[in-house]
């Protein structure tokens, strides 16, 4: 199930000829044990007319409806080939499953009624035998129910995949609910892992980032609990997890998740490319956490190893090798920028998607405060097209749009300062009430930055102080390192003579820069 390739599109013109042949094949299936003339008689259709639908003529909708109502055929099976052929078969299966579930509950009650304290009495051997019999009955019934529910679980998985591919979130929501219920009584490991992965994708599309993180940890837990490792398709998903978490400013969670996957890769048959990819991400998260030395070592090792991947074995490589190598290069360049080995212009020259530009380059430009570089970035962001993954994420689209607007304001203020003009960035931008938490925090940080650059000291100090309280309060968000640095720079610029209420913020800002400068972050 998990070997199915991600991103298989649902677009394109339908193959009418293939569909018609499939429908005719299902009509022929109905003839098993029944002469065609007899079937035509039951349907009230002349046999000669009925015969045409088996040899070239597309069976019309009215005939399909008539077959369903007269013969009790399952409409889903007739039209798509999915499910049981006859509704009676479905009911029989449901009845058997219900009976098994009832027996399972009864068996569990039998186990629960066993008093373990009785094992110390004279009848303990008898009680042990009864307890063992009850457990055997329980396990036998669970196995039967697993057989009965497995096809249902597999169908939910397939339907959920289709719903997510077509971005049908209403249908996906119903399927996730159904899958949650079935997963409680179906023990198939592959189905449970596959469903957990799809549920995480649904939660991300729906904007529930915290739920998305929890579900990804559940996928790791299922692999670890079963002593197994992700297959090639599973390893290829990991990168999309990292990008999604980083774009959502869940750096701490992304770091722990990456290290958990990296732990799974030890002593396993994980492809070399997957291990390199994980190691590079782990190094990047070390950079963001203030551990430049260990981070750049991991990134350097992964980057050098990536240049030696065996391109003759595509099954062991990422789906898009160049995209992954591009990510590894961005990790490397970020580490080099932090140590001032390369310039912002060299980073901006990289050809990458709009997701990479917002994720990796936007924080750098905020720190640089160069209007010319900002202008070039805005132009490149306008020209960069969103890929399928980016376009399907409401959170990313909102963040991209807000980045464009805020950087345009920032550029205007910087150009005005260079021309000794008093022009301000205009009214602060506020995202909609339904915007995600990271989008709202990004807007607040940028509003404070524009106010600081505009010279509105009192307004800027109030905004910066409110942001400082938020960053050090109860939040799951971890803004990128350079956004945090931008905030602390604003703290020091707007509070040169701190009041009693500002001293803690100033103390934290000084400690931030002292700590990072001592660890080779020469960009500060």
Coordinates of N, CA and C in Angstrom, one line a residue, residues 147-370:
X147 N -9.6 -10.0 9.6 CA -9.8 -10.4 8.2 C -11.0 -9.7 7.6
X148 N -12.1 -9.6 8.4 CA -13.3 -9.0 7.9 C -13.2 -7.5 7.7
X149 N -12.4 -6.8 8.5 CA -12.3 -5.3 8.4 C -11.2 -4.9 7.5
X150 N -10.2 -5.7 7.2 CA -9.1 -5.3 6.4 C -9.5 -4.8 5.0
X151 N -10.4 -5.4 4.3 CA -10.8 -4.8 3.0 C -11.5 -3.4 3.2
X152 N -12.2 -3.3 4.3 CA -12.9 -2.0 4.5 C -11.8 -0.9 4.7
X153 N -10.8 -1.3 5.6 CA -9.7 -0.3 5.9 C -8.9 0.0 4.6
X154 N -8.7 -1.0 3.8 CA -7.9 -0.7 2.5 C -8.7 0.2 1.6
X155 N -10.0 0.0 1.6 CA -10.9 0.9 0.7 C -10.9 2.3 1.3
X156 N -11.0 2.5 2.6 CA -10.9 3.8 3.2 C -9.6 4.5 2.8
X157 N -8.5 3.7 2.9 CA -7.2 4.2 2.5 C -7.2 4.7 1.1
X158 N -7.7 3.9 0.2 CA -7.7 4.3 -1.3 C -8.5 5.5 -1.5
X159 N -9.7 5.6 -0.9 CA -10.6 6.7 -1.1 C -10.0 8.0 -0.5
X160 N -9.4 7.8 0.7 CA -8.8 9.0 1.3 C -7.7 9.6 0.5
X161 N -6.9 8.7 -0.1 CA -5.8 9.1 -1.0 C -6.4 9.9 -2.2
X162 N -7.4 9.4 -2.8 CA -8.1 10.1 -3.9 C -8.6 11.5 -3.5
X163 N -9.2 11.5 -2.3 CA -9.8 12.7 -1.8 C -8.7 13.8 -1.6
X164 N -7.6 13.4 -1.1 CA -6.5 14.3 -0.8 C -5.9 14.8 -2.1
X165 N -5.8 13.9 -3.1 CA -5.2 14.3 -4.4 C -6.1 15.3 -5.1
X166 N -7.4 15.2 -4.9 CA -8.3 16.1 -5.6 C -8.7 17.3 -4.7
X167 N -8.0 17.3 -3.5 CA -8.3 18.4 -2.5 C -9.7 18.5 -2.1
X168 N -10.4 17.3 -2.0 CA -11.8 17.2 -1.5 C -11.8 17.0 0.0
X169 N -11.6 18.1 0.7 CA -11.4 18.0 2.2 C -12.6 17.6 2.9
X170 N -13.8 17.9 2.4 CA -15.1 17.5 3.0 C -15.2 16.0 3.0
X171 N -14.9 15.4 1.9 CA -14.9 13.9 1.8 C -13.8 13.3 2.6
X172 N -12.6 13.9 2.6 CA -11.5 13.5 3.4 C -11.8 13.4 4.9
X173 N -12.5 14.5 5.3 CA -12.9 14.5 6.8 C -13.7 13.3 7.2
X174 N -14.7 13.0 6.4 CA -15.6 11.8 6.7 C -14.7 10.5 6.7
X175 N -13.8 10.4 5.7 CA -13.0 9.2 5.6 C -12.0 9.1 6.8
X176 N -11.5 10.2 7.2 CA -10.6 10.2 8.4 C -11.3 9.7 9.6
X177 N -12.6 10.2 9.8 CA -13.4 9.7 10.9 C -13.7 8.2 10.8
X178 N -14.0 7.8 9.7 CA -14.3 6.3 9.5 C -13.0 5.5 9.7
X179 N -11.9 6.0 9.2 CA -10.6 5.3 9.3 C -10.2 5.2 10.8
X180 N -10.5 6.3 11.6 CA -10.1 6.2 13.0 C -10.9 5.1 13.7
X181 N -12.2 5.0 13.3 CA -13.0 3.9 14.0 C -12.5 2.5 13.6
X182 N -12.3 2.3 12.3 CA -11.9 1.0 11.8 C -10.5 0.6 12.4
X183 N -9.6 1.6 12.5 CA -8.2 1.3 13.0 C -8.2 0.7 14.4
X184 N -9.3 1.0 15.1 CA -9.4 0.4 16.5 C -9.6 -1.1 16.5
X185 N -10.1 -1.6 15.5 CA -10.4 -3.1 15.5 C -9.6 -3.8 14.4
X186 N -8.9 -3.1 13.5 CA -8.1 -3.7 12.5 C -6.6 -3.6 12.9
X187 N -5.9 -4.7 13.0 CA -4.5 -4.7 13.5 C -3.5 -4.7 12.4
X188 N -3.9 -4.6 11.1 CA -2.9 -4.7 10.0 C -1.9 -3.5 10.1
X189 N -0.7 -3.9 10.3 CA 0.4 -2.9 10.5 C 0.5 -1.9 9.3
X190 N 0.5 -2.5 8.1 CA 0.8 -1.6 6.9 C -0.4 -0.7 6.8
X191 N -1.6 -1.1 7.0 CA -2.8 -0.2 6.8 C -2.7 0.9 7.9
X192 N -2.4 0.5 9.1 CA -2.4 1.5 10.2 C -1.3 2.6 9.9
X193 N -0.1 2.2 9.4 CA 0.9 3.2 9.1 C 0.5 4.0 7.9
X194 N -0.1 3.4 6.9 CA -0.5 4.1 5.7 C -1.6 5.1 6.0
X195 N -2.6 4.7 6.8 CA -3.6 5.6 7.2 C -3.1 6.7 8.1
X196 N -2.2 6.5 9.0 CA -1.6 7.5 9.8 C -0.9 8.6 9.0
X197 N -0.2 8.1 8.0 CA 0.5 9.1 7.1 C -0.5 9.9 6.4
X198 N -1.6 9.3 5.8 CA -2.6 10.1 5.1 C -3.3 11.1 6.0
X199 N -3.6 10.6 7.2 CA -4.2 11.5 8.2 C -3.4 12.7 8.5
X200 N -2.1 12.5 8.6 CA -1.2 13.6 8.8 C -1.2 14.6 7.6
X201 N -1.3 14.1 6.4 CA -1.4 15.0 5.2 C -2.7 15.7 5.2
X202 N -3.8 15.1 5.7 CA -5.1 15.7 5.8 C -5.0 16.9 6.8
X203 N -4.4 16.6 8.0 CA -4.4 17.6 9.0 C -3.5 18.8 8.5
X204 N -2.5 18.6 7.8 CA -1.7 19.7 7.3 C -2.5 20.5 6.3
X205 N -3.2 19.8 5.4 CA -4.0 20.6 4.4 C -5.1 21.4 5.1
X206 N -5.6 20.8 6.2 CA -6.7 21.5 6.9 C -6.2 22.6 7.8
X207 N -4.8 22.7 8.0 CA -4.3 23.8 8.8 C -4.0 23.4 10.2
X208 N -4.3 22.2 10.6 CA -4.0 21.8 12.0 C -2.6 21.3 12.2
X209 N -1.7 22.2 12.3 CA -0.3 21.9 12.4 C 0.1 21.1 13.6
X210 N -0.5 21.4 14.7 CA -0.1 20.6 15.9 C -0.6 19.2 15.8
X211 N -1.8 19.0 15.2 CA -2.3 17.6 14.9 C -1.4 16.9 13.9
X212 N -0.9 17.7 12.9 CA 0.0 17.1 11.9 C 1.2 16.6 12.5
X213 N 1.8 17.4 13.5 CA 3.0 17.0 14.2 C 2.8 15.7 15.0
X214 N 1.7 15.7 15.7 CA 1.4 14.5 16.6 C 1.2 13.2 15.7
X215 N 0.6 13.4 14.5 CA 0.3 12.2 13.7 C 1.6 11.7 13.0
X216 N 2.6 12.6 12.7 CA 3.9 12.2 12.2 C 4.6 11.4 13.3
X217 N 4.5 11.9 14.5 CA 5.2 11.1 15.6 C 4.5 9.7 15.7
X218 N 3.2 9.6 15.5 CA 2.5 8.4 15.5 C 3.1 7.4 14.4
X219 N 3.3 7.9 13.3 CA 3.9 7.1 12.2 C 5.3 6.5 12.6
X220 N 6.1 7.4 13.2 CA 7.4 6.9 13.7 C 7.2 5.9 14.8
X221 N 6.3 6.1 15.7 CA 6.0 5.1 16.8 C 5.6 3.8 16.3
X222 N 4.7 3.8 15.2 CA 4.3 2.5 14.7 C 5.4 1.7 14.0
X223 N 6.3 2.4 13.3 CA 7.5 1.8 12.8 C 8.3 1.2 13.9
X224 N 8.6 2.0 14.9 CA 9.5 1.6 16.0 C 8.9 0.4 16.8
X225 N 7.6 0.5 17.0 CA 7.0 -0.5 17.8 C 7.0 -1.9 17.1
X226 N 6.9 -1.8 15.8 CA 6.8 -3.1 15.0 C 8.2 -3.5 14.6
X227 N 9.3 -2.8 15.0 CA 10.6 -3.2 14.7 C 10.9 -3.1 13.2
X228 N 10.1 -2.3 12.5 CA 10.3 -2.2 11.0 C 10.9 -0.8 10.7
X229 N 11.1 -0.6 9.4 CA 11.6 0.7 8.9 C 10.8 1.1 7.7
X230 N 10.8 2.4 7.4 CA 10.0 2.9 6.2 C 10.6 2.3 5.0
X231 N 9.7 2.0 4.0 CA 10.2 1.6 2.7 C 10.7 2.8 1.9
X232 N 11.0 2.6 0.6 CA 11.6 3.7 -0.2 C 10.6 4.8 -0.2
X233 N 9.3 4.5 -0.4 CA 8.3 5.6 -0.5 C 8.2 6.3 0.8
X234 N 8.3 5.6 1.9 CA 8.2 6.2 3.2 C 9.4 7.2 3.5
X235 N 10.6 6.8 3.1 CA 11.7 7.7 3.2 C 11.6 8.9 2.4
X236 N 11.0 8.7 1.2 CA 10.8 9.9 0.3 C 9.8 10.9 0.9
X237 N 8.9 10.5 1.8 CA 8.0 11.4 2.4 C 8.6 12.3 3.4
X238 N 9.7 11.9 4.0 CA 10.3 12.6 5.1 C 10.6 14.0 4.8
X239 N 11.1 14.3 3.6 CA 11.5 15.6 3.2 C 10.3 16.6 3.2
X240 N 9.1 16.1 2.7 CA 8.0 16.9 2.7 C 7.5 17.3 4.1
X241 N 7.7 16.3 5.1 CA 7.4 16.6 6.5 C 8.3 17.7 7.0
X242 N 9.6 17.7 6.7 CA 10.5 18.7 7.2 C 10.2 20.1 6.7
X243 N 9.9 20.1 5.4 CA 9.6 21.4 4.7 C 8.3 22.0 5.3
X244 N 7.3 21.1 5.5 CA 6.0 21.5 6.0 C 6.2 22.1 7.5
X245 N 6.9 21.4 8.3 CA 7.1 21.8 9.7 C 7.9 23.1 9.7
X246 N 8.9 23.2 8.9 CA 9.8 24.4 8.9 C 9.0 25.6 8.4
X247 N 8.1 25.4 7.4 CA 7.3 26.5 6.9 C 6.3 27.0 7.9
X248 N 5.9 26.0 8.8 CA 4.9 26.4 9.8 C 5.6 26.8 11.1
X249 N 6.9 27.1 11.1 CA 7.6 27.6 12.3 C 7.6 26.6 13.5
X250 N 7.6 25.3 13.2 CA 7.7 24.3 14.2 C 9.1 23.7 14.3
X251 N 10.1 24.6 14.5 CA 11.5 24.1 14.4 C 11.8 23.1 15.5
X252 N 11.3 23.3 16.7 CA 11.7 22.3 17.8 C 11.1 20.9 17.5
X253 N 9.8 21.0 17.1 CA 9.1 19.7 16.7 C 9.8 19.0 15.5
X254 N 10.2 19.8 14.5 CA 10.8 19.3 13.3 C 12.2 18.6 13.7
X255 N 12.9 19.3 14.6 CA 14.2 18.7 15.0 C 14.0 17.4 15.7
X256 N 13.1 17.3 16.7 CA 12.9 16.0 17.4 C 12.4 14.9 16.4
X257 N 11.5 15.3 15.5 CA 11.0 14.3 14.5 C 12.1 13.8 13.6
X258 N 12.9 14.8 13.1 CA 14.0 14.4 12.3 C 15.0 13.5 13.0
X259 N 15.3 13.7 14.2 CA 16.2 12.9 15.0 C 15.6 11.5 15.2
X260 N 14.2 11.5 15.4 CA 13.5 10.2 15.5 C 13.6 9.3 14.3
X261 N 13.4 10.0 13.1 CA 13.6 9.2 11.9 C 15.0 8.8 11.6
X262 N 15.9 9.7 12.0 CA 17.3 9.3 11.9 C 17.7 8.1 12.7
X263 N 17.1 8.1 13.9 CA 17.3 6.9 14.8 C 16.8 5.6 14.1
X264 N 15.6 5.7 13.5 CA 15.1 4.6 12.8 C 16.0 4.1 11.7
X265 N 16.8 5.0 11.1 CA 17.6 4.6 9.9 C 18.8 3.8 10.3
X266 N 19.2 3.9 11.6 CA 20.4 3.2 12.1 C 20.2 1.7 12.0
X267 N 21.2 1.0 11.5 CA 21.2 -0.5 11.4 C 20.0 -1.0 10.5
X268 N 19.5 -0.1 9.6 CA 18.4 -0.5 8.8 C 18.9 -0.6 7.3
X269 N 18.0 -0.9 6.5 CA 18.3 -0.9 5.0 C 17.9 0.4 4.4
X270 N 17.9 1.5 5.2 CA 17.5 2.8 4.6 C 18.4 3.2 3.5
X271 N 17.9 3.7 2.4 CA 18.8 4.1 1.3 C 19.8 5.2 1.7
X272 N 21.0 5.2 1.1 CA 22.0 6.1 1.5 C 21.5 7.5 1.3
X273 N 20.7 7.8 0.3 CA 20.2 9.1 0.0 C 19.2 9.6 1.1
X274 N 18.4 8.7 1.7 CA 17.5 9.0 2.8 C 18.3 9.4 4.0
X275 N 19.4 8.7 4.3 CA 20.2 9.0 5.5 C 20.9 10.3 5.3
X276 N 21.4 10.6 4.1 CA 22.1 11.9 3.9 C 21.1 13.0 4.0
X277 N 19.9 12.8 3.5 CA 18.9 13.8 3.6 C 18.5 14.2 5.0
X278 N 18.3 13.1 5.8 CA 18.0 13.3 7.2 C 19.1 14.0 8.0
X279 N 20.3 13.5 7.7 CA 21.5 14.1 8.4 C 21.6 15.6 8.1
X280 N 21.4 16.0 6.8 CA 21.4 17.4 6.4 C 20.4 18.2 7.2
X281 N 19.2 17.7 7.2 CA 18.1 18.4 7.9 C 18.4 18.5 9.4
X282 N 19.0 17.4 10.0 CA 19.4 17.4 11.4 C 20.4 18.5 11.6
X283 N 21.4 18.6 10.7 CA 22.4 19.7 10.8 C 21.8 21.1 10.7
X284 N 20.8 21.2 9.8 CA 20.1 22.5 9.6 C 19.4 22.9 10.9
X285 N 18.7 22.0 11.5 CA 18.0 22.3 12.8 C 19.0 22.6 13.9
X286 N 20.2 22.0 13.9 CA 21.3 22.4 14.8 C 21.7 23.8 14.6
X287 N 21.8 24.2 13.4 CA 22.2 25.6 13.1 C 21.1 26.6 13.7
X288 N 19.8 26.2 13.4 CA 18.8 27.1 13.9 C 18.7 27.1 15.5
X289 N 19.2 26.0 16.1 CA 19.2 26.0 17.6 C 20.4 26.6 18.2
X290 N 21.3 27.2 17.4 CA 22.5 27.8 17.9 C 23.7 26.9 18.0
X291 N 23.7 25.7 17.4 CA 24.8 24.8 17.4 C 25.4 24.8 16.0
X292 N 26.2 25.9 15.7 CA 26.7 26.0 14.3 C 27.7 24.9 14.0
X293 N 28.6 24.7 14.9 CA 29.8 23.8 14.6 C 29.3 22.4 14.3
X294 N 28.4 21.8 15.1 CA 28.0 20.4 14.9 C 27.1 20.4 13.7
X295 N 26.3 21.5 13.5 CA 25.4 21.5 12.3 C 26.1 21.6 11.0
X296 N 27.1 22.4 10.9 CA 27.8 22.5 9.6 C 28.6 21.2 9.3
X297 N 29.0 20.5 10.3 CA 29.7 19.2 10.1 C 28.7 18.2 9.5
X298 N 27.5 18.1 10.0 CA 26.5 17.2 9.5 C 26.1 17.5 8.1
X299 N 25.9 18.8 7.9 CA 25.5 19.3 6.5 C 26.6 19.0 5.5
X300 N 27.9 19.3 5.9 CA 29.0 19.1 5.0 C 29.1 17.6 4.6
X301 N 29.0 16.7 5.6 CA 29.1 15.3 5.3 C 28.0 14.8 4.4
X302 N 26.8 15.3 4.7 CA 25.6 14.9 3.8 C 25.8 15.4 2.4
X303 N 26.2 16.6 2.3 CA 26.4 17.2 0.9 C 27.4 16.5 0.1
X304 N 28.6 16.2 0.7 CA 29.6 15.5 0.0 C 29.1 14.1 -0.4
X305 N 28.4 13.4 0.5 CA 27.9 12.1 0.2 C 26.9 12.1 -1.0
X306 N 26.1 13.2 -1.0 CA 25.0 13.3 -2.0 C 25.6 13.4 -3.4
X307 N 26.9 13.8 -3.5 CA 27.5 13.9 -4.9 C 27.9 12.6 -5.4
X308 N 27.8 11.5 -4.5 CA 28.2 10.2 -4.9 C 27.0 9.2 -5.0
X309 N 25.8 9.7 -5.0 CA 24.6 8.9 -5.1 C 24.7 8.1 -6.4
X310 N 24.3 6.8 -6.3 CA 24.3 5.9 -7.5 C 23.0 6.2 -8.3
X311 N 23.1 7.0 -9.4 CA 22.0 7.4 -10.2 C 21.4 6.2 -11.0
X312 N 22.2 5.1 -11.1 CA 21.7 3.9 -11.8 C 20.6 3.1 -11.0
X313 N 20.4 3.5 -9.8 CA 19.4 2.8 -8.9 C 18.3 3.8 -8.5
X314 N 17.4 4.2 -9.4 CA 16.4 5.2 -9.0 C 15.5 4.8 -7.9
X315 N 15.3 3.5 -7.6 CA 14.5 3.1 -6.5 C 15.0 3.5 -5.2
X316 N 16.3 3.7 -5.1 CA 17.0 4.1 -3.8 C 17.2 5.6 -3.7
X317 N 16.7 6.4 -4.7 CA 16.9 7.8 -4.7 C 15.6 8.6 -4.5
X318 N 15.6 9.8 -4.1 CA 14.4 10.6 -3.9 C 13.7 10.7 -5.3
X319 N 12.4 11.0 -5.2 CA 11.6 11.1 -6.5 C 12.2 12.2 -7.4
X320 N 12.6 13.3 -6.8 CA 13.2 14.4 -7.5 C 14.6 14.7 -7.0
X321 N 15.6 14.1 -7.6 CA 16.9 14.2 -7.0 C 17.4 15.6 -7.0
X322 N 17.1 16.4 -8.1 CA 17.7 17.7 -8.1 C 17.0 18.6 -7.1
X323 N 15.8 18.4 -6.8 CA 15.1 19.2 -5.7 C 15.7 18.9 -4.4
X324 N 16.0 17.6 -4.1 CA 16.6 17.3 -2.8 C 18.0 17.8 -2.7
X325 N 18.8 17.7 -3.8 CA 20.1 18.3 -3.8 C 20.1 19.8 -3.6
X326 N 19.1 20.4 -4.2 CA 18.9 21.9 -4.0 C 18.7 22.2 -2.5
X327 N 17.9 21.4 -1.8 CA 17.7 21.6 -0.4 C 19.0 21.5 0.4
X328 N 19.7 20.4 0.1 CA 21.0 20.2 0.7 C 22.0 21.4 0.5
X329 N 21.9 21.9 -0.7 CA 22.7 23.1 -1.1 C 22.3 24.3 -0.3
X330 N 21.0 24.5 -0.1 CA 20.5 25.6 0.7 C 20.9 25.5 2.2
X331 N 20.9 24.2 2.7 CA 21.4 24.0 4.0 C 22.9 24.4 4.1
X332 N 23.7 24.0 3.1 CA 25.1 24.3 3.1 C 25.3 25.8 3.0
X333 N 24.6 26.5 2.2 CA 24.8 27.9 2.0 C 24.3 28.7 3.2
X334 N 23.3 28.2 3.9 CA 22.8 28.8 5.1 C 23.9 28.8 6.2
X335 N 24.6 27.6 6.3 CA 25.6 27.5 7.3 C 26.8 28.4 7.0
X336 N 27.1 28.6 5.7 CA 28.2 29.4 5.2 C 27.8 30.9 5.4
X337 N 26.5 31.2 5.2 CA 26.1 32.6 5.5 C 26.2 33.0 6.9
X338 N 25.8 32.1 7.8 CA 25.9 32.3 9.2 C 27.4 32.6 9.6
X339 N 28.3 32.0 9.0 CA 29.7 32.2 9.3 C 30.4 33.3 8.5
X340 N 29.5 33.9 7.6 CA 30.0 35.0 6.7 C 31.0 34.5 5.7
X341 N 30.8 33.3 5.2 CA 31.7 32.7 4.2 C 31.2 33.1 2.8
X342 N 29.8 33.3 2.7 CA 29.2 33.7 1.4 C 28.3 34.9 1.7
X343 N 28.0 35.7 0.7 CA 27.2 36.9 0.8 C 25.7 36.6 0.5
X344 N 24.8 37.5 0.8 CA 23.4 37.4 0.5 C 23.2 37.3 -1.0
X345 N 24.0 38.0 -1.7 CA 23.8 38.0 -3.2 C 24.0 36.6 -3.8
X346 N 25.0 35.9 -3.2 CA 25.3 34.6 -3.7 C 24.1 33.6 -3.4
X347 N 23.5 33.8 -2.2 CA 22.4 33.0 -1.9 C 21.2 33.3 -2.7
X348 N 21.0 34.6 -3.0 CA 19.8 35.0 -3.8 C 19.9 34.5 -5.3
X349 N 21.2 34.2 -5.7 CA 21.4 33.8 -7.1 C 20.9 32.3 -7.3
X350 N 20.6 31.6 -6.2 CA 20.2 30.2 -6.3 C 18.8 30.1 -7.0
X351 N 18.7 29.2 -7.9 CA 17.4 28.9 -8.6 C 16.6 28.0 -7.7
X352 N 15.5 28.4 -7.2 CA 14.7 27.5 -6.3 C 13.2 27.9 -6.3
X353 N 12.4 27.0 -5.8 CA 10.9 27.3 -5.8 C 10.6 28.4 -4.8
X354 N 9.3 28.9 -4.9 CA 8.9 29.9 -4.0 C 8.9 29.5 -2.5
X355 N 8.7 28.2 -2.3 CA 8.7 27.6 -0.9 C 10.1 27.8 -0.3
X356 N 11.1 27.5 -1.1 CA 12.5 27.6 -0.6 C 12.8 29.1 -0.4
X357 N 12.3 29.9 -1.3 CA 12.6 31.4 -1.2 C 12.1 31.9 0.2
X358 N 10.8 31.6 0.5 CA 10.2 32.0 1.7 C 10.8 31.4 2.9
X359 N 11.1 30.1 2.8 CA 11.7 29.3 3.9 C 13.1 29.7 4.3
X360 N 14.0 29.7 3.2 CA 15.4 29.9 3.5 C 15.9 31.3 3.3
X361 N 15.4 32.1 2.3 CA 15.9 33.4 2.0 C 15.3 34.6 2.7
X362 N 14.0 34.5 2.9 CA 13.3 35.6 3.5 C 13.9 36.1 4.9
X363 N 14.2 35.1 5.8 CA 14.9 35.6 7.0 C 16.2 36.3 6.8
X364 N 17.0 35.8 5.8 CA 18.3 36.4 5.5 C 18.1 37.9 5.1
X365 N 17.1 38.1 4.2 CA 16.8 39.5 3.7 C 16.3 40.4 4.8
X366 N 15.6 39.9 5.7 CA 15.1 40.7 6.8 C 16.3 41.2 7.7
X367 N 17.3 40.3 7.8 CA 18.4 40.7 8.6 C 19.3 41.7 7.9
X368 N 19.4 41.5 6.6 CA 20.3 42.4 5.8 C 19.8 43.8 5.7
X369 N 18.6 44.1 5.6 CA 18.0 45.4 5.4 C 18.6 46.1 4.2
X370 N 18.7 45.5 3.1 CA 19.3 46.0 1.8 C 18.1 46.2 0.8

